[in-house]
CSV table of C-alpha atoms and ligand atoms in Angstrom, one decimal:
chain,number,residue,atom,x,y,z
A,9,UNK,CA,0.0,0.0,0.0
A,10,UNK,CA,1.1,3.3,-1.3
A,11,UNK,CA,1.8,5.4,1.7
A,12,UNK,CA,0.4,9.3,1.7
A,13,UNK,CA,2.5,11.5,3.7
A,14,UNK,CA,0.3,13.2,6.0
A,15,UNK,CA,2.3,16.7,5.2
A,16,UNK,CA,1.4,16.3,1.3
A,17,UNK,CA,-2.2,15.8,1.2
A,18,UNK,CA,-5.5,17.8,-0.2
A,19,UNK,CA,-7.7,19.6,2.3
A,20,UNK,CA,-7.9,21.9,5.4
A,21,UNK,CA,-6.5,21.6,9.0
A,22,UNK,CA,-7.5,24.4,11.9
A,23,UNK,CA,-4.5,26.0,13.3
A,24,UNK,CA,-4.8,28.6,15.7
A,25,UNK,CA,-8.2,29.5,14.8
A,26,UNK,CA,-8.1,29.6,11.2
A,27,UNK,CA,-8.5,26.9,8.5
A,28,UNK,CA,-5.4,26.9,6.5
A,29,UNK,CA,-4.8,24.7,3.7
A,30,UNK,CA,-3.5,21.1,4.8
A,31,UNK,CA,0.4,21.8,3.2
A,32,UNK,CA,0.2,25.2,4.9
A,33,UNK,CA,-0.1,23.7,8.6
A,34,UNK,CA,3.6,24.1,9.7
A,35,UNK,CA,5.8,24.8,12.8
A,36,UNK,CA,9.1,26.3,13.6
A,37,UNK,CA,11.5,24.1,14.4
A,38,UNK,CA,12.6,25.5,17.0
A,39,UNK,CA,9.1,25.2,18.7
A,40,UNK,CA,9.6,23.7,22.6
A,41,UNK,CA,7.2,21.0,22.0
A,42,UNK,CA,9.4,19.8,19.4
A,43,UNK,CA,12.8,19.7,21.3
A,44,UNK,CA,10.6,19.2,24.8
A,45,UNK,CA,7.5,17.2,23.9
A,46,UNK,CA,5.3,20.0,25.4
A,47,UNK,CA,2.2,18.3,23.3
A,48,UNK,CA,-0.8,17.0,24.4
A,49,UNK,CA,-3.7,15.7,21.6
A,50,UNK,CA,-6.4,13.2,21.3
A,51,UNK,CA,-7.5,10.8,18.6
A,52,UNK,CA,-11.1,10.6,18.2
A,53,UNK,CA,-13.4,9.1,15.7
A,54,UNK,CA,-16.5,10.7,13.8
A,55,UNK,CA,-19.1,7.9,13.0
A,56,UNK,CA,-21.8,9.1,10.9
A,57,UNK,CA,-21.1,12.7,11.1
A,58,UNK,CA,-21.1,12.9,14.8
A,59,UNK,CA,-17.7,12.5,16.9
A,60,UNK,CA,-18.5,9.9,19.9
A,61,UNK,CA,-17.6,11.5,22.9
A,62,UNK,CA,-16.3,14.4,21.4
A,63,UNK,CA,-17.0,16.5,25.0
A,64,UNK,CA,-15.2,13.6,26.9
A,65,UNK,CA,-11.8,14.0,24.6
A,66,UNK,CA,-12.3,18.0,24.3
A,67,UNK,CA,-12.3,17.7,28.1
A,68,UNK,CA,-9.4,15.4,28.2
A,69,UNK,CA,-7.3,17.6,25.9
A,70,UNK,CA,-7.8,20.5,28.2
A,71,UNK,CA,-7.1,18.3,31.1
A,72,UNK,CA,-3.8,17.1,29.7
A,73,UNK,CA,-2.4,20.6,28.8
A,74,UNK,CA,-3.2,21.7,32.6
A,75,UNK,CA,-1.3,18.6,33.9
A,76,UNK,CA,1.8,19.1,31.4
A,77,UNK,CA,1.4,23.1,33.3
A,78,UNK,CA,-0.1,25.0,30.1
A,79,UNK,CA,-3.7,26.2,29.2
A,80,UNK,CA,-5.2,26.2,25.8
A,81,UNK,CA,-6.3,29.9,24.3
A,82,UNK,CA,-10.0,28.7,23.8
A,83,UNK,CA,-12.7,27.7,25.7
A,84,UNK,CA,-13.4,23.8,25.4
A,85,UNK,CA,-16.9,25.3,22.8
A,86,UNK,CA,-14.5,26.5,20.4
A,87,UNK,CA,-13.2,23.3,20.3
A,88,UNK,CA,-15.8,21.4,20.0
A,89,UNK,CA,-17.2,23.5,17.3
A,90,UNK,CA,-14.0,23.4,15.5
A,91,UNK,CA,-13.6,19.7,15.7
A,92,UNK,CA,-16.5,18.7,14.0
A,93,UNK,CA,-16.3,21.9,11.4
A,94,UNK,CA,-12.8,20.5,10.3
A,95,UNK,CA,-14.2,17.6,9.1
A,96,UNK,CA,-17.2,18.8,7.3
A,97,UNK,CA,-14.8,20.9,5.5
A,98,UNK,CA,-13.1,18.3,4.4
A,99,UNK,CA,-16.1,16.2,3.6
A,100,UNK,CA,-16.0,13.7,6.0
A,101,UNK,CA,-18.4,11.8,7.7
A,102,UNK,CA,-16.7,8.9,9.1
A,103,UNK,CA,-13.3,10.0,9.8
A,104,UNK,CA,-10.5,9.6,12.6
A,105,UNK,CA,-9.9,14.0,14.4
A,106,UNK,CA,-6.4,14.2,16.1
A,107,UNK,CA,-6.8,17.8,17.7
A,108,UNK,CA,-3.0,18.7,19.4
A,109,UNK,CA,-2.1,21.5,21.6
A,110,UNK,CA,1.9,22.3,21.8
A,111,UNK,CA,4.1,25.0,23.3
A,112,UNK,CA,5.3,27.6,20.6
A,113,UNK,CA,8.8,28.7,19.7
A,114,UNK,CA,8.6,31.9,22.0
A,115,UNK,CA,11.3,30.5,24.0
A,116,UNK,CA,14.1,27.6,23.9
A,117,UNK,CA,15.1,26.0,26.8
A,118,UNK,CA,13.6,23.7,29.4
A,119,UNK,CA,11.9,26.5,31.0
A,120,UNK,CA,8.5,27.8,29.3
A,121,UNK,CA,7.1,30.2,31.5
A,122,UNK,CA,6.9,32.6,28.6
A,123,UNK,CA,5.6,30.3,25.4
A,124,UNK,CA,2.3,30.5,24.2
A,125,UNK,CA,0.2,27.6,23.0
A,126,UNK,CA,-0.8,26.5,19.4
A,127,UNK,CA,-3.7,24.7,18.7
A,128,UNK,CA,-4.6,22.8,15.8
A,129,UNK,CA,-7.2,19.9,14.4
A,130,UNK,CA,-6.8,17.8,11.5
A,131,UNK,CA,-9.3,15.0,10.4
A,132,UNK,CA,-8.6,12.3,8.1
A,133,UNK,CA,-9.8,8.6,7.0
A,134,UNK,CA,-8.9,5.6,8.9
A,135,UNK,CA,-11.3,2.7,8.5
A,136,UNK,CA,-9.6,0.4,10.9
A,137,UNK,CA,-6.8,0.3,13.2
A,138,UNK,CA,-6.2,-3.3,12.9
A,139,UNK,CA,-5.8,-5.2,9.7
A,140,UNK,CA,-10.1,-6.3,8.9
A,141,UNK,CA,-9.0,-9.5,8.4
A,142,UNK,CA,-7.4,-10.3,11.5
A,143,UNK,CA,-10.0,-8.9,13.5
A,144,UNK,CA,-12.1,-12.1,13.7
A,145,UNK,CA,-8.8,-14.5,14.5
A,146,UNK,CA,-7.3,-12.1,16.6
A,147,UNK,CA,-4.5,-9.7,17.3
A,148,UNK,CA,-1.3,-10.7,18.0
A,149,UNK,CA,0.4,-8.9,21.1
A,150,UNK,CA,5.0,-9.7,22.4
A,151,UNK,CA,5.4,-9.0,25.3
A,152,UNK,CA,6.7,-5.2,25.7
A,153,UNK,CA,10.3,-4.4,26.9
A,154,UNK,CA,9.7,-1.4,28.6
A,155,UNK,CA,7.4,-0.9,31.2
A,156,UNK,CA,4.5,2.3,31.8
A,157,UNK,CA,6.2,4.6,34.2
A,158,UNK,CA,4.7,4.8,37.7
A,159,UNK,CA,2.4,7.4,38.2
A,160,UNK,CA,4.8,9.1,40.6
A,161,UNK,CA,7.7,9.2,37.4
A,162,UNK,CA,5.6,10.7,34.7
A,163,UNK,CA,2.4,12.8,33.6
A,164,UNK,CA,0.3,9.0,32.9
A,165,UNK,CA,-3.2,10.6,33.4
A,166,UNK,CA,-2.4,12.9,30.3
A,167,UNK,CA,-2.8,12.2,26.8
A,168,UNK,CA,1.0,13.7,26.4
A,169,UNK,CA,3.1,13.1,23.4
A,170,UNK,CA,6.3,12.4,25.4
A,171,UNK,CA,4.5,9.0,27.1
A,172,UNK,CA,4.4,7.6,23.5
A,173,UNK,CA,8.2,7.3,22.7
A,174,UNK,CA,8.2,4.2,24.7
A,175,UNK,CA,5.3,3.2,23.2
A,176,UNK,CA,6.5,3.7,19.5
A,177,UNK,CA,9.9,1.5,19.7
A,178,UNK,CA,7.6,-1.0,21.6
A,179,UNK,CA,5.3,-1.2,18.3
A,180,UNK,CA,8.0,-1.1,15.9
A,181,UNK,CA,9.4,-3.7,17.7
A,182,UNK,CA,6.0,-5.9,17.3
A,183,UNK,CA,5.6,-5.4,13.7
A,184,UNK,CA,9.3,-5.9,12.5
A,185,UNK,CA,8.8,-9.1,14.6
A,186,UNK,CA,5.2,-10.3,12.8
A,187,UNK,CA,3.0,-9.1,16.2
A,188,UNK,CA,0.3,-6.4,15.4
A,189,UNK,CA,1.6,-5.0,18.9
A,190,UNK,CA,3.2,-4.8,22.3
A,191,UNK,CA,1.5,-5.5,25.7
A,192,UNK,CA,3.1,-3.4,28.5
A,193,UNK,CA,3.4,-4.2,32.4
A,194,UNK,CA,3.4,-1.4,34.9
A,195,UNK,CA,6.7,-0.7,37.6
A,196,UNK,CA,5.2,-3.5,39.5
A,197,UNK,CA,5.0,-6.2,37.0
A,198,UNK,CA,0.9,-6.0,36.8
A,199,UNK,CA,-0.3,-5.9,33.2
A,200,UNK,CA,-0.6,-2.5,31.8
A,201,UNK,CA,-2.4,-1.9,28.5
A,202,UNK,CA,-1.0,-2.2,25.0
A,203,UNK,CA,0.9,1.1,22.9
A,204,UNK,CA,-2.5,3.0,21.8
A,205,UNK,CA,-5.1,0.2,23.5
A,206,UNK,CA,-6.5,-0.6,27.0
A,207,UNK,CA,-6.7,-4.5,27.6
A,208,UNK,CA,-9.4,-6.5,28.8
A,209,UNK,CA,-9.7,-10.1,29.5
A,210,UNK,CA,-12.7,-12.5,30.3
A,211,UNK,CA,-12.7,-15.9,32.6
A,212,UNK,CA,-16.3,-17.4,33.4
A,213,UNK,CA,-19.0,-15.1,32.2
A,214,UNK,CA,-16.9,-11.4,34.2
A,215,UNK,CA,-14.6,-9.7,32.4
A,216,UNK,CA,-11.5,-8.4,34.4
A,217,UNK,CA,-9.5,-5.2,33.5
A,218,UNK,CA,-6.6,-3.3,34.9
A,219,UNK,CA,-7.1,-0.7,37.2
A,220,UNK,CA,-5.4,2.4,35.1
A,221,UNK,CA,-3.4,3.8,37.7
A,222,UNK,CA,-0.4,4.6,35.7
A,223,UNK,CA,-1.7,4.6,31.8
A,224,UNK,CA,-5.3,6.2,30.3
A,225,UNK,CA,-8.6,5.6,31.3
A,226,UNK,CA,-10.0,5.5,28.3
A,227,UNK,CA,-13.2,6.5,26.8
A,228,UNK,CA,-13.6,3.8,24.9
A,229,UNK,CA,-12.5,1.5,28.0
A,230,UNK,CA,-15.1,3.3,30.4
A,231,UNK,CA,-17.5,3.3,27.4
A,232,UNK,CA,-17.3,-1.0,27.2
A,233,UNK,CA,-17.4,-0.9,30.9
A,234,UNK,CA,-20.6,0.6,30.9
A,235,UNK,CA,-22.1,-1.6,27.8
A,236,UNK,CA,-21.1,-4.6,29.6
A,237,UNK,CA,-22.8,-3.9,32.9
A,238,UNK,CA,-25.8,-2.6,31.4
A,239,UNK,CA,-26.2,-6.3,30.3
A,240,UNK,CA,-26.1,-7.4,33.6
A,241,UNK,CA,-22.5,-8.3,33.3
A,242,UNK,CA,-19.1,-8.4,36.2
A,243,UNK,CA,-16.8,-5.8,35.4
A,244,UNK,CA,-13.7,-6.2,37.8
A,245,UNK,CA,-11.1,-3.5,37.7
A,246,UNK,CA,-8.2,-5.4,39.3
A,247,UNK,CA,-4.2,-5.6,39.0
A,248,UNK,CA,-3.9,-8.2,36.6
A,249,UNK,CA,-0.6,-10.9,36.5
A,250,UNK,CA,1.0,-12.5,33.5
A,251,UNK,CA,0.7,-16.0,35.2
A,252,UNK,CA,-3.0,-15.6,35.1
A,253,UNK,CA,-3.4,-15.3,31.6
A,254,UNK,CA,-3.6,-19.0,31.3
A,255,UNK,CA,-7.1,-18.9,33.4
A,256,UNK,CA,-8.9,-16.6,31.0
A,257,UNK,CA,-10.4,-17.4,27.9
A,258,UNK,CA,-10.6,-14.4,26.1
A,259,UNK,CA,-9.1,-11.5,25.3
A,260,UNK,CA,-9.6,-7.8,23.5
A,261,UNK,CA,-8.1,-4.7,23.7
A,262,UNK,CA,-10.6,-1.1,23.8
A,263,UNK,CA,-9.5,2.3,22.2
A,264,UNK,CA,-10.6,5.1,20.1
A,265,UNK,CA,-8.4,4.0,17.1
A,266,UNK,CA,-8.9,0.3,18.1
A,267,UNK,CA,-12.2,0.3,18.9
A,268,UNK,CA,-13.1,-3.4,20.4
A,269,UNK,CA,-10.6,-5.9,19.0
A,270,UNK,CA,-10.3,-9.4,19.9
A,271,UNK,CA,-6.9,-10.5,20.7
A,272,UNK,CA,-5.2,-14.3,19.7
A,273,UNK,CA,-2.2,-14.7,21.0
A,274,UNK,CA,-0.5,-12.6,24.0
A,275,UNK,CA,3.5,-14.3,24.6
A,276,UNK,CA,3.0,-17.4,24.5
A,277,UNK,CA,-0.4,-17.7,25.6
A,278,UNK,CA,-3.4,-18.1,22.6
A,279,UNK,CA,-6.7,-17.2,22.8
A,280,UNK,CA,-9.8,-17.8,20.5
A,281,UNK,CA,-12.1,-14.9,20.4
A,282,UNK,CA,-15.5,-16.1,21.3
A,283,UNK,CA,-19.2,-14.7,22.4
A,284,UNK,CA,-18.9,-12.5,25.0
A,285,UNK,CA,-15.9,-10.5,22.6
A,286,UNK,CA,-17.8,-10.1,19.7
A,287,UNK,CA,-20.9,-9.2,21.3
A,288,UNK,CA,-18.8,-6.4,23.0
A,289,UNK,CA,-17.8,-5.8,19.1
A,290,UNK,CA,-21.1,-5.4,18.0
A,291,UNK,CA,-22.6,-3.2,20.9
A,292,UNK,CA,-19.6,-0.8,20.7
A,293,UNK,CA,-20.3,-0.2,16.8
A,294,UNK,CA,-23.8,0.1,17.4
A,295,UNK,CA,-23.4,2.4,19.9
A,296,UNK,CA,-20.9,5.1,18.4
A,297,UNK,CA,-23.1,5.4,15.4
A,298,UNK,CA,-26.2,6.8,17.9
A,299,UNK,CA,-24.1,9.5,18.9
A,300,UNK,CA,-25.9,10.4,22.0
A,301,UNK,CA,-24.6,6.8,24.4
A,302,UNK,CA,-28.0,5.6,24.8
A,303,UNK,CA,-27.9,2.2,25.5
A,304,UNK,CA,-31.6,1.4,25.3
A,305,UNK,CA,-31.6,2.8,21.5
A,306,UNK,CA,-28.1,1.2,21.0
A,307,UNK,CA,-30.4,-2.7,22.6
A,308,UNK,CA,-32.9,-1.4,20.0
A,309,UNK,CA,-30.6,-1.0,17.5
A,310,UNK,CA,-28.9,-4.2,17.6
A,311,UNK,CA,-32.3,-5.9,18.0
A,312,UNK,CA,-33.4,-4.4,14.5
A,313,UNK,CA,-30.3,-5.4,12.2
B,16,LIG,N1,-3.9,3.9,26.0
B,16,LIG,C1,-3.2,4.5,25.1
B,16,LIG,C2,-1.7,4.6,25.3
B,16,LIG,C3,-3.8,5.2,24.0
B,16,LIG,O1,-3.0,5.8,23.1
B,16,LIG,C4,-5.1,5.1,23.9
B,16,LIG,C5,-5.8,5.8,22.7
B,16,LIG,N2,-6.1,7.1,23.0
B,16,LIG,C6,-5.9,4.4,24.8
B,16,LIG,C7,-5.3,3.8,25.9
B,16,LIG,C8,-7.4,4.3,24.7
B,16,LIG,O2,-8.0,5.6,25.0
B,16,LIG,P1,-9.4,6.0,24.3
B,16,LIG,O3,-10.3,4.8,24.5
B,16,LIG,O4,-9.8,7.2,25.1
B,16,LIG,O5,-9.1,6.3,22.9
């Protein structure tokens, strides 16, 4: 597959306010996000020509900058407003958003008491994360190398850009090796999540999940948690060991990109995706193309197909 570079494309990406033409969206290179990873963002998807959750990311974003000490130049409206603008400019109905705030090139230096922050939101297609085919069979997650920094040695509740540079060598490191991704552990040895998923795992009808602690709570995690025990199903948020992966049965990783994929193989350990997991699948598809996180249309919904 042809790659397009995402700096070369057709189109229109907000930046500071303004739509500028996609080619025109450009930095300084001395910016401090660049040399400091001062960035926060957020990946959310439009389904339909509505963004699920686009007030929980919006929220996030702003949540993120105040935790990496800076504060956007518009009110959490604005962005909302611009989010879903960008991608009706670009005619999109279905499409992935990646909104990012950064620190500007006002100063250079670790210090940035003095930079101001940039804004900008791009939208563009992304069918799936994972490979269509393999998402009945499975993904297959190695085992990370690096572990999630401990709450206590980094920014984890923030959707910062400096958290992913593990998280990149840890998925280059999967795909040169034939995995479709890396499953990280915490400080403590407890499983984490994967580099851009939350992980979830099922033993006798309850499905068990780590307690995020040091790594996103994400909204598509929160937003299976509730699916699931709107059914009458056992959610357990729980520290979760690599020896017990041989007690479960089943396995799938949650996230915006992801959305609900089953997962085949973690290490050495294989799973087949069964029931409950594509169930989960189903209800999670339904339910981002309602928009508004009603369950009892989304039970309706899936009751009519
Ligand atoms: N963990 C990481 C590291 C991620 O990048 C993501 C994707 N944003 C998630 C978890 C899942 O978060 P969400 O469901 O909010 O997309």
């Amino acid at each position: 597959m042809a790659l397009v570079p995402f700096d070369n494309r057709d189109g229109w990406i907000w930046l500071d306010g303004h739509f500028v033409p996609w080619r025109d969206a450009n930095l300084h290179i001395l910016s401090h996000a660049m040399h400091y990873s001062s960035a926060v963002f957020e990946g959310e998807r439009m389904y339909d020509g509505a963004i699920f959750e686009l007030e929980a990311h919006t929220r996030r974003l702003f949540r993120s900058a105040e935790i990496l000490d800076f504060q956007l130049p518009y009110s959490e409206a604005e962005i909302n407003a611009a989010s879903t603008e960008v991608c009706r400019r670009n005619g999109f109905t279905d499409c992935y958003v990646r909104p990012i705030a950064w620190r500007g090139a006002e100063q250079m230096g670790v210090s940035a008491l003095h930079s101001n922050t940039h804004v900008a939101i791009a939208a563009w297609e992304w069918p799936k994360y994972f490979d269509a085919n393999k998402l009945r069979r499975g993904i297959r997650l190695r085992w990370a190398t690096y572990c999630r920094p401990p709450a206590s040695a980094a920014p984890t509740a923030a959707k910062a850009a400096g958290l992913y540079m593990i998280c990149t060598i840890e998925k280059n490191a999967a795909e040169r090796l034939g995995f479709d991704d890396s499953l990280m552990l915490d400080s403590e040895g407890n499983i984490a999540e994967t580099t851009g998923a939350n992980i979830f795992f099922i033993r006798g009808g309850a499905i068990y999940t780590p307690t995020p602690d040091c790594f996103l709570d994400g909204i598509t995690r929160r937003t299976v948690i509730e699916i699931a025990r709107s059914q009458g199903r056992q959610v357990i948020e729980t520290r979760i060991r690599p020896e017990e992966l041989a007690t479960f049965s089943e396995c799938f990783v949650t996230g915006t990109a992801a959305e609900v994929t089953p997962v085949g193989q973690v290490g050495e350990q294989i799973y087949t995706p069964s029931d409950i997991t594509f169930d989960l699948m189903e209800r999670y598809g339904a339910l981002v193309r309602l928009g508004a996180g009603d369950t009892c249309k989304m039970e309706l919904a899936i009751a009519n197909r």
